[in-house]
C-alpha cells in the first residue's frame, strides 16, 4: 500500500473520530462530515485503481442498498439521519467482503454502547429513552475496516 493510500485512510480515520466526538457531544453528525467521507471515497477509488465497471458500480450499489436499509431503521426511530448517512458513506469505501464484517463490528459495538447507556440512564433514574450516539459504533466499525485494510 502506497503512502497516498495510507494518507487517505488516515484522513478517513480522523473524520470518523470527529464524527464520534460530535455524536457523543451533540447527538448529531454533520452533513459536512458525511459529505467529506463520501467524497473522499472518490479519491480512494482513484488511488486504488478501482475500475469504473464493475468496481465503482458495485460500490455505488452497496451504498444505495445500505442507505435504503438504514433509512428503514431511521423511519422506525431506531437510528438518526446522520447515522444513516455515515454508514452509507462508509459503504463507498469498503467492498462487500470487508463491509459485512464492518457491520458486525458496528452491531456489537452498538449493542455494548446501548447497554452501557441504558444502565447509566436507569442508574440516574432518568425518564424517557436515552439517545444513543450510534455514530460511535459506526465509526468503530469503520476504524476496524481501516485497520484490516492496512494489515
PDB file of C-alpha atoms in Angstrom:
ATOM      1  CA  UNK A   1       0.000   0.000   0.000  1.00  0.00           C
ATOM      2  CA  UNK A   2       1.366   3.386  -1.002  1.00  0.00           C
ATOM      3  CA  UNK A   3       1.885   6.483   1.099  1.00  0.00           C
ATOM      4  CA  UNK A   4      -1.004   8.321  -0.609  1.00  0.00           C
ATOM      5  CA  UNK A   5      -3.392   5.452   0.096  1.00  0.00           C
ATOM      6  CA  UNK A   6      -2.277   5.341   3.732  1.00  0.00           C
ATOM      7  CA  UNK A   7      -2.780   9.097   3.983  1.00  0.00           C
ATOM      8  CA  UNK A   8      -6.322   8.760   2.630  1.00  0.00           C
ATOM      9  CA  UNK A   9      -7.120   6.086   5.199  1.00  0.00           C
ATOM     10  CA  UNK A  10      -5.607   8.343   7.866  1.00  0.00           C
ATOM     11  CA  UNK A  11      -7.898  11.181   6.806  1.00  0.00           C
ATOM     12  CA  UNK A  12     -10.869   8.804   6.901  1.00  0.00           C
ATOM     13  CA  UNK A  13      -9.865   7.706  10.406  1.00  0.00           C
ATOM     14  CA  UNK A  14      -9.690  11.331  11.570  1.00  0.00           C
ATOM     15  CA  UNK A  15     -13.110  12.081  10.063  1.00  0.00           C
ATOM     16  CA  UNK A  16     -14.579   9.035  11.816  1.00  0.00           C
ATOM     17  CA  UNK A  17     -13.097  10.146  15.132  1.00  0.00           C
ATOM     18  CA  UNK A  18     -14.552  13.624  14.568  1.00  0.00           C
ATOM     19  CA  UNK A  19     -17.953  12.053  13.829  1.00  0.00           C
ATOM     20  CA  UNK A  20     -17.747  10.054  17.068  1.00  0.00           C
ATOM     21  CA  UNK A  21     -16.853  13.092  19.151  1.00  0.00           C
ATOM     22  CA  UNK A  22     -19.606  15.138  17.533  1.00  0.00           C
ATOM     23  CA  UNK A  23     -22.196  12.406  18.063  1.00  0.00           C
ATOM     24  CA  UNK A  24     -21.174  11.978  21.705  1.00  0.00           C
ATOM     25  CA  UNK A  25     -21.322  15.696  22.453  1.00  0.00           C
ATOM     26  CA  UNK A  26     -24.354  16.788  20.425  1.00  0.00           C
ATOM     27  CA  UNK A  27     -26.030  13.540  19.300  1.00  0.00           C
ATOM     28  CA  UNK A  28     -25.620  14.736  15.711  1.00  0.00           C
ATOM     29  CA  UNK A  29     -23.215  14.047  12.852  1.00  0.00           C
ATOM     30  CA  UNK A  30     -22.927  16.973  10.493  1.00  0.00           C
ATOM     31  CA  UNK A  31     -23.752  16.709   6.822  1.00  0.00           C
ATOM     32  CA  UNK A  32     -20.337  18.244   6.164  1.00  0.00           C
ATOM     33  CA  UNK A  33     -18.529  15.330   7.819  1.00  0.00           C
ATOM     34  CA  UNK A  34     -20.662  12.774   5.988  1.00  0.00           C
ATOM     35  CA  UNK A  35     -20.136  14.590   2.691  1.00  0.00           C
ATOM     36  CA  UNK A  36     -16.368  14.696   3.228  1.00  0.00           C
ATOM     37  CA  UNK A  37     -16.323  10.947   3.907  1.00  0.00           C
ATOM     38  CA  UNK A  38     -18.441  10.205   0.829  1.00  0.00           C
ATOM     39  CA  UNK A  39     -16.386  12.454  -1.453  1.00  0.00           C
ATOM     40  CA  UNK A  40     -13.169  11.027  -0.058  1.00  0.00           C
ATOM     41  CA  UNK A  41     -14.250   7.660  -1.441  1.00  0.00           C
ATOM     42  CA  UNK A  42     -13.970   9.089  -4.960  1.00  0.00           C
ATOM     43  CA  UNK A  43     -10.299   9.872  -4.347  1.00  0.00           C
ATOM     44  CA  UNK A  44      -9.850   6.459  -2.713  1.00  0.00           C
ATOM     45  CA  UNK A  45     -11.258   4.713  -5.790  1.00  0.00           C
ATOM     46  CA  UNK A  46      -8.783   6.601  -7.983  1.00  0.00           C
ATOM     47  CA  UNK A  47      -5.873   5.866  -5.594  1.00  0.00           C
ATOM     48  CA  UNK A  48      -6.528   2.121  -5.569  1.00  0.00           C
ATOM     49  CA  UNK A  49      -7.240   1.981  -9.309  1.00  0.00           C
ATOM     50  CA  UNK A  50     -10.835   0.792  -8.901  1.00  0.00           C
ATOM     51  CA  UNK A  51     -12.265   0.250 -12.392  1.00  0.00           C
ATOM     52  CA  UNK A  52     -15.387   2.181 -13.306  1.00  0.00           C
ATOM     53  CA  UNK A  53     -17.161  -1.031 -14.161  1.00  0.00           C
ATOM     54  CA  UNK A  54     -17.801  -3.194 -12.291  1.00  0.00           C
ATOM     55  CA  UNK A  55     -15.827  -1.799  -9.310  1.00  0.00           C
ATOM     56  CA  UNK A  56     -17.359   1.656  -8.882  1.00  0.00           C
ATOM     57  CA  UNK A  57     -20.744   0.302  -9.916  1.00  0.00           C
ATOM     58  CA  UNK A  58     -20.693  -2.282  -7.127  1.00  0.00           C
ATOM     59  CA  UNK A  59     -19.601   0.302  -4.548  1.00  0.00           C
ATOM     60  CA  UNK A  60     -22.439   2.618  -5.558  1.00  0.00           C
ATOM     61  CA  UNK A  61     -24.935  -0.254  -5.400  1.00  0.00           C
ATOM     62  CA  UNK A  62     -23.650  -1.276  -1.957  1.00  0.00           C
ATOM     63  CA  UNK A  63     -24.018   2.304  -0.706  1.00  0.00           C
ATOM     64  CA  UNK A  64     -27.530   2.598  -2.170  1.00  0.00           C
ATOM     65  CA  UNK A  65     -28.712  -0.671  -0.609  1.00  0.00           C
ATOM     66  CA  UNK A  66     -27.074   0.277   2.702  1.00  0.00           C
ATOM     67  CA  UNK A  67     -28.771   3.670   2.644  1.00  0.00           C
ATOM     68  CA  UNK A  68     -32.163   2.076   1.902  1.00  0.00           C
ATOM     69  CA  UNK A  69     -31.871  -0.484   4.706  1.00  0.00           C
ATOM     70  CA  UNK A  70     -30.709   2.027   7.287  1.00  0.00           C
ATOM     71  CA  UNK A  71     -33.249   4.633   6.139  1.00  0.00           C
ATOM     72  CA  UNK A  72     -35.832   1.997   7.039  1.00  0.00           C
ATOM     73  CA  UNK A  73     -34.325   1.823  10.533  1.00  0.00           C
ATOM     74  CA  UNK A  74     -34.462   5.624  10.672  1.00  0.00           C
ATOM     75  CA  UNK A  75     -38.165   5.502   9.745  1.00  0.00           C
ATOM     76  CA  UNK A  76     -38.717   3.111  12.646  1.00  0.00           C
ATOM     77  CA  UNK A  77     -36.939   5.510  15.005  1.00  0.00           C
ATOM     78  CA  UNK A  78     -34.044   3.106  15.539  1.00  0.00           C
ATOM     79  CA  UNK A  79     -31.309   5.499  14.408  1.00  0.00           C
ATOM     80  CA  UNK A  80     -30.689   9.076  13.398  1.00  0.00           C
ATOM     81  CA  UNK A  81     -30.324  10.545   9.944  1.00  0.00           C
ATOM     82  CA  UNK A  82     -26.643  11.332  10.402  1.00  0.00           C
ATOM     83  CA  UNK A  83     -26.013   7.703  11.347  1.00  0.00           C
ATOM     84  CA  UNK A  84     -27.736   6.537   8.149  1.00  0.00           C
ATOM     85  CA  UNK A  85     -25.619   8.855   6.013  1.00  0.00           C
ATOM     86  CA  UNK A  86     -22.410   7.852   7.822  1.00  0.00           C
ATOM     87  CA  UNK A  87     -22.853   4.113   7.301  1.00  0.00           C
ATOM     88  CA  UNK A  88     -23.838   4.673   3.649  1.00  0.00           C
ATOM     89  CA  UNK A  89     -20.745   6.847   3.127  1.00  0.00           C
ATOM     90  CA  UNK A  90     -18.572   4.076   4.583  1.00  0.00           C
ATOM     91  CA  UNK A  91     -20.150   1.633   2.122  1.00  0.00           C
ATOM     92  CA  UNK A  92     -18.480   3.672  -0.614  1.00  0.00           C
ATOM     93  CA  UNK A  93     -15.041   2.921   0.841  1.00  0.00           C
ATOM     94  CA  UNK A  94     -15.106  -0.809   1.543  1.00  0.00           C
ATOM     95  CA  UNK A  95     -16.007  -3.742  -0.698  1.00  0.00           C
ATOM     96  CA  UNK A  96     -18.719  -6.181   0.372  1.00  0.00           C
ATOM     97  CA  UNK A  97     -16.299  -8.813   1.818  1.00  0.00           C
ATOM     98  CA  UNK A  98     -14.963  -6.167   4.213  1.00  0.00           C
ATOM     99  CA  UNK A  99     -18.199  -4.204   4.663  1.00  0.00           C
ATOM    100  CA  UNK A 100     -20.188  -7.135   6.078  1.00  0.00           C
ATOM    101  CA  UNK A 101     -17.716  -7.696   8.955  1.00  0.00           C
ATOM    102  CA  UNK A 102     -17.641  -3.895   9.437  1.00  0.00           C
ATOM    103  CA  UNK A 103     -21.410  -4.083  10.027  1.00  0.00           C
ATOM    104  CA  UNK A 104     -20.893  -6.916  12.507  1.00  0.00           C
ATOM    105  CA  UNK A 105     -18.283  -4.934  14.452  1.00  0.00           C
ATOM    106  CA  UNK A 106     -20.635  -1.937  14.338  1.00  0.00           C
ATOM    107  CA  UNK A 107     -23.541  -4.012  15.675  1.00  0.00           C
ATOM    108  CA  UNK A 108     -21.501  -5.470  18.543  1.00  0.00           C
ATOM    109  CA  UNK A 109     -20.088  -2.055  19.472  1.00  0.00           C
ATOM    110  CA  UNK A 110     -23.575  -0.551  19.209  1.00  0.00           C
ATOM    111  CA  UNK A 111     -25.010  -3.222  21.479  1.00  0.00           C
ATOM    112  CA  UNK A 112     -22.342  -2.654  24.124  1.00  0.00           C
ATOM    113  CA  UNK A 113     -22.768   1.126  23.868  1.00  0.00           C
ATOM    114  CA  UNK A 114     -26.559   0.882  24.103  1.00  0.00           C
ATOM    115  CA  UNK A 115     -26.391  -1.432  27.105  1.00  0.00           C
ATOM    116  CA  UNK A 116     -23.925   0.827  28.909  1.00  0.00           C
ATOM    117  CA  UNK A 117     -26.011   3.941  28.281  1.00  0.00           C
ATOM    118  CA  UNK A 118     -29.226   2.163  29.327  1.00  0.00           C
ATOM    119  CA  UNK A 119     -27.620   1.101  32.597  1.00  0.00           C
ATOM    120  CA  UNK A 120     -26.364   4.648  33.208  1.00  0.00           C
ATOM    121  CA  UNK A 121     -29.789   6.056  32.296  1.00  0.00           C
ATOM    122  CA  UNK A 122     -31.548   3.790  34.791  1.00  0.00           C
ATOM    123  CA  UNK A 123     -28.923   4.406  37.480  1.00  0.00           C
ATOM    124  CA  UNK A 124     -29.673   8.132  37.194  1.00  0.00           C
ATOM    125  CA  UNK A 125     -33.387   7.306  37.293  1.00  0.00           C
ATOM    126  CA  UNK A 126     -33.826   9.452  34.215  1.00  0.00           C
ATOM    127  CA  UNK A 127     -37.142   9.441  32.422  1.00  0.00           C
ATOM    128  CA  UNK A 128     -37.774   8.507  28.812  1.00  0.00           C
ATOM    129  CA  UNK A 129     -35.429   6.742  26.447  1.00  0.00           C
ATOM    130  CA  UNK A 130     -31.753   7.636  26.301  1.00  0.00           C
ATOM    131  CA  UNK A 131     -30.387   8.905  22.996  1.00  0.00           C
ATOM    132  CA  UNK A 132     -27.727   6.529  21.749  1.00  0.00           C
ATOM    133  CA  UNK A 133     -24.837   8.131  19.829  1.00  0.00           C
ATOM    134  CA  UNK A 134     -24.690   5.255  17.343  1.00  0.00           C
ATOM    135  CA  UNK A 135     -22.198   7.157  15.215  1.00  0.00           C
ATOM    136  CA  UNK A 136     -19.586   5.954  17.697  1.00  0.00           C
ATOM    137  CA  UNK A 137     -20.361   2.322  16.876  1.00  0.00           C
ATOM    138  CA  UNK A 138     -20.412   3.051  13.146  1.00  0.00           C
ATOM    139  CA  UNK A 139     -17.064   4.800  13.432  1.00  0.00           C
ATOM    140  CA  UNK A 140     -15.576   1.892  15.381  1.00  0.00           C
ATOM    141  CA  UNK A 141     -16.660  -0.429  12.577  1.00  0.00           C
ATOM    142  CA  UNK A 142     -15.031   1.915  10.071  1.00  0.00           C
ATOM    143  CA  UNK A 143     -11.825   2.131  12.084  1.00  0.00           C
ATOM    144  CA  UNK A 144     -11.757  -1.674  12.288  1.00  0.00           C
ATOM    145  CA  UNK A 145     -12.119  -1.853   8.476  1.00  0.00           C
ATOM    146  CA  UNK A 146      -9.290   0.659   8.049  1.00  0.00           C
ATOM    147  CA  UNK A 147      -7.060  -1.471  10.268  1.00  0.00           C
ATOM    148  CA  UNK A 148      -7.970  -4.589   8.254  1.00  0.00           C
ATOM    149  CA  UNK A 149      -7.191  -2.750   5.014  1.00  0.00           C
ATOM    150  CA  UNK A 150      -3.760  -1.702   6.264  1.00  0.00           C
ATOM    151  CA  UNK A 151      -2.785  -5.033   7.790  1.00  0.00           C
TER     152      UNK A 151
END
